[in-house]
Short mmCIF file of C-alpha atoms in Angstrom, two decimals:
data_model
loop_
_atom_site.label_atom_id
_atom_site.label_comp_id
_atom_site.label_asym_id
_atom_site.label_seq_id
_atom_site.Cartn_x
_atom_site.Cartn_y
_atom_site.Cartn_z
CA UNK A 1 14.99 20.29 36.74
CA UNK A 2 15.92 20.77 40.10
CA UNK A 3 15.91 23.48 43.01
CA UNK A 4 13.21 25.43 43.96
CA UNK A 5 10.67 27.66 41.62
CA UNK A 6 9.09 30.21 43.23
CA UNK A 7 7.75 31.82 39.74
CA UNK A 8 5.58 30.44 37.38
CA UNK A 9 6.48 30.32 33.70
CA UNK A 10 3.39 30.53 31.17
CA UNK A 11 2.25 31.10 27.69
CA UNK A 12 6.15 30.76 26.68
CA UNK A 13 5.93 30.67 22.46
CA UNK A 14 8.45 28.73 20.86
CA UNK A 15 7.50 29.35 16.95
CA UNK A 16 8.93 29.54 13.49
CA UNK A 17 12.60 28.19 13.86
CA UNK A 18 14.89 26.51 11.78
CA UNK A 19 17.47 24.53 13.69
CA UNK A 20 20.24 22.50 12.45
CA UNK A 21 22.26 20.35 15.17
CA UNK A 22 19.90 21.62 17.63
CA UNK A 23 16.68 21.17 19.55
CA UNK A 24 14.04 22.43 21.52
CA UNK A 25 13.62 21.60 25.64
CA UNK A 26 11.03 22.68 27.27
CA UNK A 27 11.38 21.36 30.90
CA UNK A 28 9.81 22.25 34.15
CA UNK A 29 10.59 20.94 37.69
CA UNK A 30 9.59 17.14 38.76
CA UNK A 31 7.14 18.65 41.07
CA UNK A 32 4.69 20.83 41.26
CA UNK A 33 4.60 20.63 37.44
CA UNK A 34 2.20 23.46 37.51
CA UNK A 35 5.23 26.26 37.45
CA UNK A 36 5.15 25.33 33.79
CA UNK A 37 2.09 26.26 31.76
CA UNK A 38 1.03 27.14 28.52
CA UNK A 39 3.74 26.19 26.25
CA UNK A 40 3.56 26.54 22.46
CA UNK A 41 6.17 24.43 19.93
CA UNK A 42 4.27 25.39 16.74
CA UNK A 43 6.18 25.44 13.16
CA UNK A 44 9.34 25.22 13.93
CA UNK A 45 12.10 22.83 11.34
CA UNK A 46 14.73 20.61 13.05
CA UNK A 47 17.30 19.14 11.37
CA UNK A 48 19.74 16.50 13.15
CA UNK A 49 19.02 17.31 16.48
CA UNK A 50 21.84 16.46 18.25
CA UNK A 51 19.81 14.58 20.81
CA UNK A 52 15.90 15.11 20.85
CA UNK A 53 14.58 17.23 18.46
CA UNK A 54 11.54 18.53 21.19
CA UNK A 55 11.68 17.21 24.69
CA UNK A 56 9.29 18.43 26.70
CA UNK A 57 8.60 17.59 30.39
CA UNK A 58 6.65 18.43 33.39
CA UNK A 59 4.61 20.65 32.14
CA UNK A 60 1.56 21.02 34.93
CA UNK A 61 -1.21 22.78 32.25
CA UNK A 62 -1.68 22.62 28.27
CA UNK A 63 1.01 21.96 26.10
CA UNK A 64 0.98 22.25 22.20
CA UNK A 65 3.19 20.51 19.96
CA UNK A 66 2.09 21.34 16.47
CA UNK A 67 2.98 21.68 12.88
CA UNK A 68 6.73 21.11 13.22
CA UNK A 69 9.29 19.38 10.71
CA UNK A 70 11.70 17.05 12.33
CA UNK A 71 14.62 15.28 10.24
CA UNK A 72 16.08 12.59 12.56
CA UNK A 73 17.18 12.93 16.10
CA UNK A 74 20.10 11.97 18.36
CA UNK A 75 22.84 12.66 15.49
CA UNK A 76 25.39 12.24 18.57
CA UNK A 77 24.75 8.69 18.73
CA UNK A 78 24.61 9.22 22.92
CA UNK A 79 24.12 6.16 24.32
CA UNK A 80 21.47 6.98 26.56
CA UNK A 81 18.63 7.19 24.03
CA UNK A 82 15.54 7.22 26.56
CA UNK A 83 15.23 10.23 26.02
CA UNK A 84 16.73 11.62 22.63
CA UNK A 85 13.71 10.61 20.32
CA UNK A 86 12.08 13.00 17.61
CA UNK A 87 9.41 13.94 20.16
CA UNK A 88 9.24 13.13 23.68
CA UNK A 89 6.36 14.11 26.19
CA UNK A 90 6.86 13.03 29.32
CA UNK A 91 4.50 14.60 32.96
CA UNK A 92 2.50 16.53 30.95
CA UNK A 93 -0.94 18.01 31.44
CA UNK A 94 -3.56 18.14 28.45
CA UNK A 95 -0.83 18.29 25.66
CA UNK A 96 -1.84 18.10 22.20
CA UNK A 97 0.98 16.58 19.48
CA UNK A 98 -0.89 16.97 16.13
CA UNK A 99 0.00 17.62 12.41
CA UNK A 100 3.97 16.80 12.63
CA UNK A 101 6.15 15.93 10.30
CA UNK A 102 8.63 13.36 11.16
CA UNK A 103 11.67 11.83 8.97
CA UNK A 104 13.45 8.92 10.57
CA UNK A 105 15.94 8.85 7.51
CA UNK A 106 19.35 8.11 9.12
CA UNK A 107 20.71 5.05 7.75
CA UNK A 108 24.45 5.36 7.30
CA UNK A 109 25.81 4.41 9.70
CA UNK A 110 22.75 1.76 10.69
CA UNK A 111 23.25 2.71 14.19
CA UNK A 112 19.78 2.15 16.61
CA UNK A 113 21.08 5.39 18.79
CA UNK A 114 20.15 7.52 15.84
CA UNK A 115 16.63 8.63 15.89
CA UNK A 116 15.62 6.28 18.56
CA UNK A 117 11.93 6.76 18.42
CA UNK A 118 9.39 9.14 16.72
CA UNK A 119 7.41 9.87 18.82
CA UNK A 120 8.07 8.74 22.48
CA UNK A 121 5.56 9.50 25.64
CA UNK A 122 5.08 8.68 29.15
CA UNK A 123 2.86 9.40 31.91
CA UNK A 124 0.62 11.70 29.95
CA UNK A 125 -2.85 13.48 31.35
CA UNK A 126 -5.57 14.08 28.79
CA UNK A 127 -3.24 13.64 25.90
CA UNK A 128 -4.05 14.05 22.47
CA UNK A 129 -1.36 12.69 19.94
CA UNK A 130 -2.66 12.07 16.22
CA UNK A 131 -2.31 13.03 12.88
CA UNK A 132 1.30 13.28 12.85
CA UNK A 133 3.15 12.10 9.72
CA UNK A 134 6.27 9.91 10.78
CA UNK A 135 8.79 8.14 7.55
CA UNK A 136 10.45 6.07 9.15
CA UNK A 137 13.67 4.71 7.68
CA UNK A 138 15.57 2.82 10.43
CA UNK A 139 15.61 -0.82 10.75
CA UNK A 140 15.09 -1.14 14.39
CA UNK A 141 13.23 2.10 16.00
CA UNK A 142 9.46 2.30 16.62
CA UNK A 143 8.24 4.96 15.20
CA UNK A 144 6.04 5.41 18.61
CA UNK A 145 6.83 4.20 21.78
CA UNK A 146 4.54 4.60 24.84
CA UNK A 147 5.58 3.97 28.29
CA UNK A 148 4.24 4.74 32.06
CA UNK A 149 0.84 5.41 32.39
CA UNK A 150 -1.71 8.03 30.48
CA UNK A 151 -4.96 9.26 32.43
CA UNK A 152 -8.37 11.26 31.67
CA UNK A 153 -9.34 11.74 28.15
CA UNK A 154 -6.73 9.77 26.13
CA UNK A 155 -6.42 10.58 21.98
CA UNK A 156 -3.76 8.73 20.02
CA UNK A 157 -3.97 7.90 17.09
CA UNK A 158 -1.12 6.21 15.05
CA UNK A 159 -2.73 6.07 11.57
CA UNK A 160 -1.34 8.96 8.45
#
């Protein structure tokens, strides 16, 4: 994001979708992050996202990632993959990532630049990431990758 926000945007619902080549971005400016608050990703289906399937970043105040289907990710093959995973959380504030569904299923072509990661995050505050459900196909992609640093009351849990 860039320029300046003047406004804050909050309790911004993003539910029940089906998307095919598509995906969901959710991203405030680099700072203050708290122009972005109360975001809900709840039940949505993603299918071959072209890059991520949910990207959301700086996000200053509760974020909820929840229930969603996700069938691979970055079905462009760009070559910057950092951030074109299934999920990616990155400057967020007390998100919660719970009860996903995640299918890593893209084998032909065996290309690493499709679905890069699961689950990616960075820099998280009071995170909560668990009981999400990731298949994962590919034979070089984690299925979670964690980078930066995560503060407060940290919950992740890589076990379903």
């Amino acid at each position: 994001a860039s320029g300046t926000w003047t406004n804050t945007m909050s309790n911004i619902y993003v539910t029940n979708n089906h998307l095919s080549k598509g995906g969901i971005y959710i991203q405030g400016p680099d700072t203050p992050a708290e122009y972005m608050t109360n975001i809900y990703v709840e039940n949505n289906q993603l299918i071959d996202s072209w890059r991520a399937g949910i990207n959301c970043q700086n996000v200053g105040k509760f974020v909820s990632i929840r229930n969603n289907t996700i069938q691979n990710s970055n079905s462009d093959a760009a070559a910057d993959t950092g951030q074109e995973p299934c999920i990616y959380l990155s400057d967020c504030t007390d998100a919660i990532c719970e009860g996903n569904f995640i299918y890593m299923g893209k084998l032909d072509p065996d290309d690493d630049q499709f679905s890069p990661h699961g689950i990616r995050y960075n820099d998280l505050v009071n995170p909560t990431i668990e009981h999400n459900r990731i298949i994962n196909r590919t034979t070089n992609n984690p299925s979670y990758e964690s980078t930066g640093t995560h503060t407060g009351s940290v919950r992740i849990s890589r076990n379903l």
